[in-house]
């Protein structure tokens, strides 16, 4: 899953949410260098990614994409799913997406010093360009794909992925809707298990 989904799937705890958000940039056992709540978020992120990668509906979504994307298909689906989540946000949250994302940006700024250096760097652009809110529109994710394609030197072809989204829009939306219900339940269970682990320490 991509940034918006990971944030949404976190409990109402700023540090756990930030730990989930930054986890891709904390490798191996290095998560243990952080405060307990950040560790919890990191562990939750890993559980979410494992569940997602193994799920048949996610694999089905990947197969809808053209072969030209190669190993980047997983990243593309993560972003497409964030788009579907953002577009249908009112089905999942009573808090308007614009308010929700601004609250997260504030948390990023408030806890800036605990973030890994790479996360500090890109989070500035995330806030300035309002990435999370932009996911709600096709134009927004087109900009995301364009940027990612540039960073891969054009090898990923991700700038073309919006066409795949439009061609199979209803299918991607159906895949996500069914899958995400299961993922929400899975995440809620996992954070309880993770909390229990830390209660024993």
Tab-separated table of C-alpha atoms in Angstrom, residues 65-149:
chain	number	residue	atom	x	y	z
A	65	UNK	CA	-1.311	-3.804	-15.990
A	66	UNK	CA	0.713	-3.949	-19.168
A	67	UNK	CA	3.906	-6.030	-19.060
A	68	UNK	CA	5.951	-2.928	-19.944
A	69	UNK	CA	5.976	-1.909	-16.265
A	70	UNK	CA	7.840	-5.025	-15.147
A	71	UNK	CA	8.785	-4.961	-11.473
A	72	UNK	CA	7.209	-1.520	-11.071
A	73	UNK	CA	3.688	-2.946	-11.288
A	74	UNK	CA	3.475	-3.293	-7.510
A	75	UNK	CA	4.334	0.378	-6.989
A	76	UNK	CA	1.775	1.392	-9.605
A	77	UNK	CA	-0.978	-0.612	-7.898
A	78	UNK	CA	-0.068	0.940	-4.538
A	79	UNK	CA	-0.610	4.394	-6.026
A	80	UNK	CA	-3.759	3.405	-7.930
A	81	UNK	CA	-5.214	2.014	-4.706
A	82	UNK	CA	-4.381	5.252	-2.881
A	83	UNK	CA	-6.270	7.063	-5.640
A	84	UNK	CA	-9.351	4.883	-5.150
A	85	UNK	CA	-9.145	5.372	-1.375
A	86	UNK	CA	-8.833	9.152	-1.716
A	87	UNK	CA	-11.607	9.411	-4.306
A	88	UNK	CA	-13.984	7.398	-2.110
A	89	UNK	CA	-12.721	8.838	1.163
A	90	UNK	CA	-16.168	9.620	2.574
A	91	UNK	CA	-16.931	5.880	2.590
A	92	UNK	CA	-14.095	5.317	5.058
A	93	UNK	CA	-13.853	8.432	7.210
A	94	UNK	CA	-16.139	11.117	8.630
A	95	UNK	CA	-13.235	13.580	8.527
A	96	UNK	CA	-12.928	15.371	5.148
A	97	UNK	CA	-9.777	14.340	3.319
A	98	UNK	CA	-8.446	17.908	3.161
A	99	UNK	CA	-8.692	18.236	6.954
A	100	UNK	CA	-7.313	14.734	7.547
A	101	UNK	CA	-4.248	15.312	5.382
A	102	UNK	CA	-3.536	18.736	6.925
A	103	UNK	CA	-3.643	17.130	10.364
A	104	UNK	CA	-1.078	14.564	9.235
A	105	UNK	CA	1.149	17.267	7.739
A	106	UNK	CA	1.070	19.076	11.074
A	107	UNK	CA	2.135	15.881	12.824
A	108	UNK	CA	5.009	15.514	10.348
A	109	UNK	CA	6.185	19.009	11.168
A	110	UNK	CA	5.710	18.577	14.920
A	111	UNK	CA	7.832	15.406	14.966
A	112	UNK	CA	10.209	16.304	12.152
A	113	UNK	CA	13.314	15.595	14.232
A	114	UNK	CA	12.467	11.902	14.750
A	115	UNK	CA	12.157	11.161	11.025
A	116	UNK	CA	14.972	9.465	9.080
A	117	UNK	CA	16.950	11.898	6.942
A	118	UNK	CA	15.474	10.628	3.658
A	119	UNK	CA	11.957	11.022	5.046
A	120	UNK	CA	12.737	14.540	6.252
A	121	UNK	CA	13.823	15.385	2.724
A	122	UNK	CA	10.858	14.074	0.751
A	123	UNK	CA	8.243	14.985	3.370
A	124	UNK	CA	8.879	18.659	2.610
A	125	UNK	CA	7.713	18.084	-0.956
A	126	UNK	CA	4.833	15.914	0.206
A	127	UNK	CA	3.516	18.795	2.308
A	128	UNK	CA	4.302	21.645	-0.100
A	129	UNK	CA	2.698	19.871	-3.055
A	130	UNK	CA	-0.089	18.303	-0.980
A	131	UNK	CA	0.516	14.836	-2.408
A	132	UNK	CA	-2.015	13.049	-0.223
A	133	UNK	CA	-4.939	15.210	-1.269
A	134	UNK	CA	-3.822	15.157	-4.912
A	135	UNK	CA	-4.258	11.373	-4.999
A	136	UNK	CA	-8.008	11.940	-5.216
A	137	UNK	CA	-7.824	13.047	-8.861
A	138	UNK	CA	-6.481	11.373	-11.976
A	139	UNK	CA	-4.541	14.564	-12.719
A	140	UNK	CA	-2.929	14.298	-9.292
A	141	UNK	CA	-1.675	10.756	-9.715
A	142	UNK	CA	-0.532	11.564	-13.257
A	143	UNK	CA	1.873	14.076	-11.710
A	144	UNK	CA	3.007	11.424	-9.228
A	145	UNK	CA	3.632	8.906	-12.006
A	146	UNK	CA	5.437	11.512	-14.119
A	147	UNK	CA	7.751	12.317	-11.226
A	148	UNK	CA	8.482	8.675	-10.477
A	149	UNK	CA	9.176	7.951	-14.122
